[in-house]
mmCIF file of N, CA and C in Angstrom:
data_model
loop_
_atom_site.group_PDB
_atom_site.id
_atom_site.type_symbol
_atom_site.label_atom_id
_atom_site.label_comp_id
_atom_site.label_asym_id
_atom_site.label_seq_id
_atom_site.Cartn_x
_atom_site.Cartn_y
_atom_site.Cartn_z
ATOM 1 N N UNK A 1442 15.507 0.787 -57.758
ATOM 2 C CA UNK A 1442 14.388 -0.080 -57.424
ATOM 3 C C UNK A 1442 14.794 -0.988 -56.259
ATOM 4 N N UNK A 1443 14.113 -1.202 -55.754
ATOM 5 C CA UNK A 1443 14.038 -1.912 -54.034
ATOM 6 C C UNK A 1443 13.620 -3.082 -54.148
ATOM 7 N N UNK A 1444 15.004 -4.500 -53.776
ATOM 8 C CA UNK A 1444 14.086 -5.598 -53.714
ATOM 9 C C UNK A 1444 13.251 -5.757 -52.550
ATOM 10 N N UNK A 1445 12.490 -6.883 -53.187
ATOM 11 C CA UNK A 1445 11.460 -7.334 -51.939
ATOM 12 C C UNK A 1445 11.976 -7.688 -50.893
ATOM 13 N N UNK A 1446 12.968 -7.518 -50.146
ATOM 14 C CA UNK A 1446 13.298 -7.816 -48.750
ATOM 15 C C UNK A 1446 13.761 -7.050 -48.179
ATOM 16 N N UNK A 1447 14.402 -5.628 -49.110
ATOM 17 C CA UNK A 1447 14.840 -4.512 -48.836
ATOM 18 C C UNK A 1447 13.518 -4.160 -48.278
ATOM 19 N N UNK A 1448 12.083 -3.723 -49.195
ATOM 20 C CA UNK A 1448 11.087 -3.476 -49.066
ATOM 21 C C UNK A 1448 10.863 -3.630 -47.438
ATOM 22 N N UNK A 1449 10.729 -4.997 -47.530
ATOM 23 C CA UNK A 1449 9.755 -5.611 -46.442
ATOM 24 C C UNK A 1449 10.702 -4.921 -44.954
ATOM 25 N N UNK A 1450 12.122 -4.797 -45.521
ATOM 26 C CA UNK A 1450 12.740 -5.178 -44.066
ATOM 27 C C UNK A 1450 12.818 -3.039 -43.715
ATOM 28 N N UNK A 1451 12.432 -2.780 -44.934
ATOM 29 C CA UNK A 1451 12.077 -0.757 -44.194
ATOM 30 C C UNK A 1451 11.027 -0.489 -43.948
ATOM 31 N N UNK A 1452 9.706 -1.667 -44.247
ATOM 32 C CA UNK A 1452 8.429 -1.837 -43.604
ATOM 33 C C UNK A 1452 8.572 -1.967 -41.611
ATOM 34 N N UNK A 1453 9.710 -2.981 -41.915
ATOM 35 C CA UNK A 1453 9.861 -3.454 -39.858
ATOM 36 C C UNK A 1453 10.358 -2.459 -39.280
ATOM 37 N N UNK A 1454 11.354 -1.875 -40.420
ATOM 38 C CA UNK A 1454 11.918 -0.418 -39.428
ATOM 39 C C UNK A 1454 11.052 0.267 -38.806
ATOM 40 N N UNK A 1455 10.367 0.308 -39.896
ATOM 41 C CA UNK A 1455 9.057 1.651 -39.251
ATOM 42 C C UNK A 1455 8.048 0.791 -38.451
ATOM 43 N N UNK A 1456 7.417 0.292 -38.540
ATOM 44 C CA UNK A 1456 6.901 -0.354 -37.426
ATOM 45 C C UNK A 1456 7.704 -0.494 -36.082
ATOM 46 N N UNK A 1457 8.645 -0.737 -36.206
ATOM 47 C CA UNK A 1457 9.505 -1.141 -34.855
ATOM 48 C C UNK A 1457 9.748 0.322 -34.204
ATOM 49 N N UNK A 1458 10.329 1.479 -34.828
ATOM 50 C CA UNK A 1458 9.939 2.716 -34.994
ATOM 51 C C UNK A 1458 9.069 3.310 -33.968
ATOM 52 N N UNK A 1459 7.694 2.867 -34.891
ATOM 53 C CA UNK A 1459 6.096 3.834 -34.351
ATOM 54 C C UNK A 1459 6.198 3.048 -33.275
ATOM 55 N N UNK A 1460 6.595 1.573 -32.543
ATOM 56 C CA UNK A 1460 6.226 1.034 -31.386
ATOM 57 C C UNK A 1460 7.240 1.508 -30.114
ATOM 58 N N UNK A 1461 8.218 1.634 -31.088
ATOM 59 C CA UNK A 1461 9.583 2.503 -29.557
ATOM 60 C C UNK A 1461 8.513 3.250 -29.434
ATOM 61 N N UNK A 1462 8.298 4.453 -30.331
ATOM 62 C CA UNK A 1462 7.885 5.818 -29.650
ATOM 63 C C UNK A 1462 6.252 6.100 -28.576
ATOM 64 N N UNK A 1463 5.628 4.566 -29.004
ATOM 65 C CA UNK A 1463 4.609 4.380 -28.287
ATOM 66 C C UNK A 1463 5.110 3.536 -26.632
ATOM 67 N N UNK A 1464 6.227 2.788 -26.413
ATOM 68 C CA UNK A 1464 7.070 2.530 -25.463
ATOM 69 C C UNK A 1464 7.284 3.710 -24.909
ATOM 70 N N UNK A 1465 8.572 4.396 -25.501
ATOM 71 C CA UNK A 1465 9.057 5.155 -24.727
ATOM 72 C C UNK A 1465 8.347 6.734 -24.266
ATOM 73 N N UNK A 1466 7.277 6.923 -24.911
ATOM 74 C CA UNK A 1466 6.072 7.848 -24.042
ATOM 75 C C UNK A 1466 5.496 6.805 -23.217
ATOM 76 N N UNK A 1467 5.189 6.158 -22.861
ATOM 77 C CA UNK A 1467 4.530 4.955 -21.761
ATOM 78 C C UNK A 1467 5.751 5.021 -20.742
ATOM 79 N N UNK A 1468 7.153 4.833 -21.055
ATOM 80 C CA UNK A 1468 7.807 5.110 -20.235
ATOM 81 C C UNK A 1468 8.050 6.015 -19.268
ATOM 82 N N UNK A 1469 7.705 7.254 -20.194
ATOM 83 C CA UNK A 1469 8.027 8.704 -19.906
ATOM 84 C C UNK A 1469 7.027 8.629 -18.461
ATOM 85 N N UNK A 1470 5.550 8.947 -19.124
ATOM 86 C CA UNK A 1470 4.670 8.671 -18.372
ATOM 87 C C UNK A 1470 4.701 8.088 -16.984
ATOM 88 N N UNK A 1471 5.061 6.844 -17.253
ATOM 89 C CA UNK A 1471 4.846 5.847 -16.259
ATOM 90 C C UNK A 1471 6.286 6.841 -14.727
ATOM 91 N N UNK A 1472 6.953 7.083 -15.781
ATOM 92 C CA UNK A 1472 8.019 7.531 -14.419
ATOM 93 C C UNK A 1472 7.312 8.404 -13.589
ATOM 94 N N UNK A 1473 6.926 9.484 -14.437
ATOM 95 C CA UNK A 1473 5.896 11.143 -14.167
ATOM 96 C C UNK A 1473 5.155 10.773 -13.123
ATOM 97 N N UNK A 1474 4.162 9.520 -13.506
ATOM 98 C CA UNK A 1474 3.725 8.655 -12.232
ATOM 99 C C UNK A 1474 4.199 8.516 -10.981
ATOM 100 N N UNK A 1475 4.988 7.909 -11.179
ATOM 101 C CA UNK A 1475 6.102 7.279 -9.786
ATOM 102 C C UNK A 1475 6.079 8.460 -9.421
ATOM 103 N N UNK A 1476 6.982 9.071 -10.057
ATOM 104 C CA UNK A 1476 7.729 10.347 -9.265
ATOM 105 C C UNK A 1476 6.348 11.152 -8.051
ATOM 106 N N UNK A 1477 5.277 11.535 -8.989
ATOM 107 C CA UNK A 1477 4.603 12.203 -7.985
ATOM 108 C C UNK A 1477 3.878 11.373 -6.762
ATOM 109 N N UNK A 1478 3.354 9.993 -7.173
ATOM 110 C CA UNK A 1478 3.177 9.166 -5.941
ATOM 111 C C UNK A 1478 4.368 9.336 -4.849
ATOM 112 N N UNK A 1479 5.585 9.087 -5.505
ATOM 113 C CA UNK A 1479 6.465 9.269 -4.384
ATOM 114 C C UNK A 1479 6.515 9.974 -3.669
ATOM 115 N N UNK A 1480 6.145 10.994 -4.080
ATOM 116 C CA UNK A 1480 5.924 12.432 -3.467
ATOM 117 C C UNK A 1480 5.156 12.785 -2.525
ATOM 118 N N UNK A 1481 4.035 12.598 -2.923
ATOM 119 C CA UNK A 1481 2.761 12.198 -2.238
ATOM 120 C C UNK A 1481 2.731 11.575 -1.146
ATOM 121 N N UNK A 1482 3.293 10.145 -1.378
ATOM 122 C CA UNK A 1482 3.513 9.202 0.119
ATOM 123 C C UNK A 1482 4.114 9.829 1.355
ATOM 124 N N UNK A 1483 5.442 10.319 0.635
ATOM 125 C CA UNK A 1483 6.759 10.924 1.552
ATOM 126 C C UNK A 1483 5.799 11.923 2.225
ATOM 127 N N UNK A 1484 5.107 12.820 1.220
ATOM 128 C CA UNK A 1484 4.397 13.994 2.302
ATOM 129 C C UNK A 1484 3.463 13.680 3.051
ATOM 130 N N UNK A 1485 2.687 12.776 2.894
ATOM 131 C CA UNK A 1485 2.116 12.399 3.831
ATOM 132 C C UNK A 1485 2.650 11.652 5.370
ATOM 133 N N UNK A 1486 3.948 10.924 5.019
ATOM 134 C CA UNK A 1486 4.418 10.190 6.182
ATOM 135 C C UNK A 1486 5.320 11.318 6.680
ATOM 136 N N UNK A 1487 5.858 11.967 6.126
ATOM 137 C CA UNK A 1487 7.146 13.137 6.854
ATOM 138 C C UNK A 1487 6.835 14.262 6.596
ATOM 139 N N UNK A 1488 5.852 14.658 6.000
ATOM 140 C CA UNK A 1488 5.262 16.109 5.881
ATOM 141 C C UNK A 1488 6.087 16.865 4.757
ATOM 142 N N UNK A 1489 5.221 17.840 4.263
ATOM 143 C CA UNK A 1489 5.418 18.691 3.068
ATOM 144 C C UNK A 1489 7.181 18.794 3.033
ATOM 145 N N UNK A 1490 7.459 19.316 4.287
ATOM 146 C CA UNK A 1490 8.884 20.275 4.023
ATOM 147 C C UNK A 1490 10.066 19.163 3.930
ATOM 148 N N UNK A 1491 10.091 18.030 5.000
ATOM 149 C CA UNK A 1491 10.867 16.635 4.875
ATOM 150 C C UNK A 1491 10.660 16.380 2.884
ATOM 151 N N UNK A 1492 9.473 16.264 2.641
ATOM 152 C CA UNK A 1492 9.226 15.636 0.996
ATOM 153 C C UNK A 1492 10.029 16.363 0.093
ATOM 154 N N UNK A 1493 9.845 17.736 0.349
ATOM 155 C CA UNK A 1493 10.182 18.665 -0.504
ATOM 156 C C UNK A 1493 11.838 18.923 -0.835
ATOM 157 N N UNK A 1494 12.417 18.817 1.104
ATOM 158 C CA UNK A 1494 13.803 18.706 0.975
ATOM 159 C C UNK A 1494 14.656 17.114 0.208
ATOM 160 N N UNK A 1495 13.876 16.047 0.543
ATOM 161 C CA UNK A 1495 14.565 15.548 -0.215
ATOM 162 C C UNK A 1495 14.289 15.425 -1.346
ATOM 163 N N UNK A 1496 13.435 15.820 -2.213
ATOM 164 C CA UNK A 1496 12.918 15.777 -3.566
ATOM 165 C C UNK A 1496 13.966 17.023 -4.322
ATOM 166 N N UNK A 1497 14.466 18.095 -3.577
ATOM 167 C CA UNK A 1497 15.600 18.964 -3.734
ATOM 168 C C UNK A 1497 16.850 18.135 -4.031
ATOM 169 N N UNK A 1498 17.072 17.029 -2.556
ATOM 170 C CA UNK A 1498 18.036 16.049 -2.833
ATOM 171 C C UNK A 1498 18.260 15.500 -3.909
ATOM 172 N N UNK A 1499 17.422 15.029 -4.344
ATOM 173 C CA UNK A 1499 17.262 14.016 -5.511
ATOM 174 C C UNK A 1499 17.344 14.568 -6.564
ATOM 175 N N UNK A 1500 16.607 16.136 -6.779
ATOM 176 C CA UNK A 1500 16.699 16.423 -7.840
ATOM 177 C C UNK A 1500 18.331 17.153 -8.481
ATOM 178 N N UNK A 1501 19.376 17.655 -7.510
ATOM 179 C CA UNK A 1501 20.384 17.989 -7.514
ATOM 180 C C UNK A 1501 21.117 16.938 -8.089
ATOM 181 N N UNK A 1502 21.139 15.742 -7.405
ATOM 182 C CA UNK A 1502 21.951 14.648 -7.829
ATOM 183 C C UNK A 1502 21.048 14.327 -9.214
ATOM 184 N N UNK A 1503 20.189 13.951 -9.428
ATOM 185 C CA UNK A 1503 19.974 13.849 -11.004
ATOM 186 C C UNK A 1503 20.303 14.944 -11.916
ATOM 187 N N UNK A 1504 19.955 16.172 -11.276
ATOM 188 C CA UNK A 1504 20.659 17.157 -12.312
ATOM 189 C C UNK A 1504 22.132 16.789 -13.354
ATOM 190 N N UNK A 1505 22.759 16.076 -12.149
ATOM 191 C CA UNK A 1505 24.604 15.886 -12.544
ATOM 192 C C UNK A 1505 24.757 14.926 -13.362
ATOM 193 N N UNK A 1506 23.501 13.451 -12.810
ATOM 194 C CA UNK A 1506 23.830 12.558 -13.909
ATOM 195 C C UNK A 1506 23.171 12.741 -15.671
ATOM 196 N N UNK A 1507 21.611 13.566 -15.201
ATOM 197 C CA UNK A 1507 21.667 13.685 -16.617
ATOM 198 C C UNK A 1507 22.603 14.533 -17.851
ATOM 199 N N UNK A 1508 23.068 15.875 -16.850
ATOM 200 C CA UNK A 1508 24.145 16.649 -17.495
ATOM 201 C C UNK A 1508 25.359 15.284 -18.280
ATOM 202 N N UNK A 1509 25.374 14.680 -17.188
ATOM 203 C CA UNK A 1509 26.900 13.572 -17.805
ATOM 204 C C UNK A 1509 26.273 12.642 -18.689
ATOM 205 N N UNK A 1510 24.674 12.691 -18.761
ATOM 206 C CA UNK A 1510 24.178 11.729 -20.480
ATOM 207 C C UNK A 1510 24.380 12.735 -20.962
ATOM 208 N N UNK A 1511 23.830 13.877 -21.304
ATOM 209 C CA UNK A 1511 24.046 14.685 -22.228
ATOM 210 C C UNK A 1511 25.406 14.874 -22.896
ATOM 211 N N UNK A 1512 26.403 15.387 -22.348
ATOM 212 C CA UNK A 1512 27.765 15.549 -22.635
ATOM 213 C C UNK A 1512 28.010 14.565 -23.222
ATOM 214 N N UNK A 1513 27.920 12.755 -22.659
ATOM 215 C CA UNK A 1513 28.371 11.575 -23.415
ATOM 216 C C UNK A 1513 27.791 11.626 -24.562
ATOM 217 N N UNK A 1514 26.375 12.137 -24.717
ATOM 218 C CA UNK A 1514 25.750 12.086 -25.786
ATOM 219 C C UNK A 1514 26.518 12.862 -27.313
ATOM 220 N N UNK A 1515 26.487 13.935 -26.397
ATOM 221 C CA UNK A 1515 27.002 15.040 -27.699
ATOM 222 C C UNK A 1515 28.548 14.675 -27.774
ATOM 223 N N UNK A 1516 29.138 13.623 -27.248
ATOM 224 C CA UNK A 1516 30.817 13.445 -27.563
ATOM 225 C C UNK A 1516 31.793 14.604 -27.231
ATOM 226 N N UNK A 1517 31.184 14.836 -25.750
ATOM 227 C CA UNK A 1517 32.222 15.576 -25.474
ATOM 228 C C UNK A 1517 32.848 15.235 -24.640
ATOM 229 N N UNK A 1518 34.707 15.761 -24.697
ATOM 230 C CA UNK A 1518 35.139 14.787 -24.190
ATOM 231 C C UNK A 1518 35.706 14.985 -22.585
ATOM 232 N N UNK A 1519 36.435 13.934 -21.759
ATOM 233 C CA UNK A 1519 36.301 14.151 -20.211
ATOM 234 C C UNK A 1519 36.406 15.717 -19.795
ATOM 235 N N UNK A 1520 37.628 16.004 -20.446
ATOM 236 C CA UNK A 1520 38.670 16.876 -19.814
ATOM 237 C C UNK A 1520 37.554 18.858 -19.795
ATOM 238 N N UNK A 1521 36.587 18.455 -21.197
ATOM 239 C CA UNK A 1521 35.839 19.973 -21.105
ATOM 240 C C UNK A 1521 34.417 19.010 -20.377
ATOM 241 N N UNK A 1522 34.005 17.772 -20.090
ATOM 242 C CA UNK A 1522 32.839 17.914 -19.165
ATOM 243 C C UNK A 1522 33.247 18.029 -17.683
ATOM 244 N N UNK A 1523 34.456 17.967 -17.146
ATOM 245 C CA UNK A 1523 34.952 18.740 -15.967
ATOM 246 C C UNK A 1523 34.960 19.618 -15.813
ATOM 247 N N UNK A 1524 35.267 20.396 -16.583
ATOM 248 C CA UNK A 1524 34.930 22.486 -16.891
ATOM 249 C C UNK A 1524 33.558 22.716 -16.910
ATOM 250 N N UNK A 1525 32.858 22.106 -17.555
ATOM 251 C CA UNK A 1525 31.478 22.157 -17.657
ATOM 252 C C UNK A 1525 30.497 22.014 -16.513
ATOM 253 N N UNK A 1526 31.178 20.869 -15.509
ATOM 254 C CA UNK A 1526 30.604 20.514 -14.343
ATOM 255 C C UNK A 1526 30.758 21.472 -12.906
ATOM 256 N N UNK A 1527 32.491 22.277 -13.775
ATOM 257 C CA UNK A 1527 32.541 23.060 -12.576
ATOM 258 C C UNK A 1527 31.572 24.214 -12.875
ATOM 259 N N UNK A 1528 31.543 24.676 -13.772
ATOM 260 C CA UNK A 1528 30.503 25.869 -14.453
ATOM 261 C C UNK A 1528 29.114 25.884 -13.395
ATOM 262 N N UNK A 1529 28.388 24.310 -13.656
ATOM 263 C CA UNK A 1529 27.325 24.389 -13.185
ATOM 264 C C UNK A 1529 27.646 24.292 -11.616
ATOM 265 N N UNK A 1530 28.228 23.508 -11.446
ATOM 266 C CA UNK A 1530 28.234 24.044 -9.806
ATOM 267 C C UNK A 1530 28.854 25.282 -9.467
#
């Protein structure tokens, strides 16, 4: 049996919970946003192929950092996300 503060305080979990996940889709979103305005602008001021090449840019170099959340994520450690990094490149 669950006291009343236990209660109350796995009531806030979940609330606090359902409001991350309503955050962090707003987040999601909101980037999805950016990103294609950015896009948009660039092609309009430097034209399709300028936008496109550096949006290649950008997306290469993010490729690497999200690979290196992932790996930190899953606890893996330096010496195989160097093997790993050479893999992908």
């Amino acid at each position: 049996m669950l006291r009343k503060w236990q209660s109350g305080l796995i009531e806030k979990v979940k609330i606090i919970g359902r409001r991350w996940n309503l955050i962090k889709n707003r987040l999601i979103r909101s980037w999805a946003q950016h990103d294609g305005q950015w896009f948009l602008k660039t092609s309009r001021k430097h034209g399709y192929k300028e936008a496109n090449r550096l949006n290649q840019e950008a997306l290469f170099t993010m490729a690497k950092i999200e690979a290196r959340y992932v790996l930190n994520a899953l606890y893996i450690k330096r010496d195989l996300r160097l093997r790993a990094f050479n893999l992908i490149l």
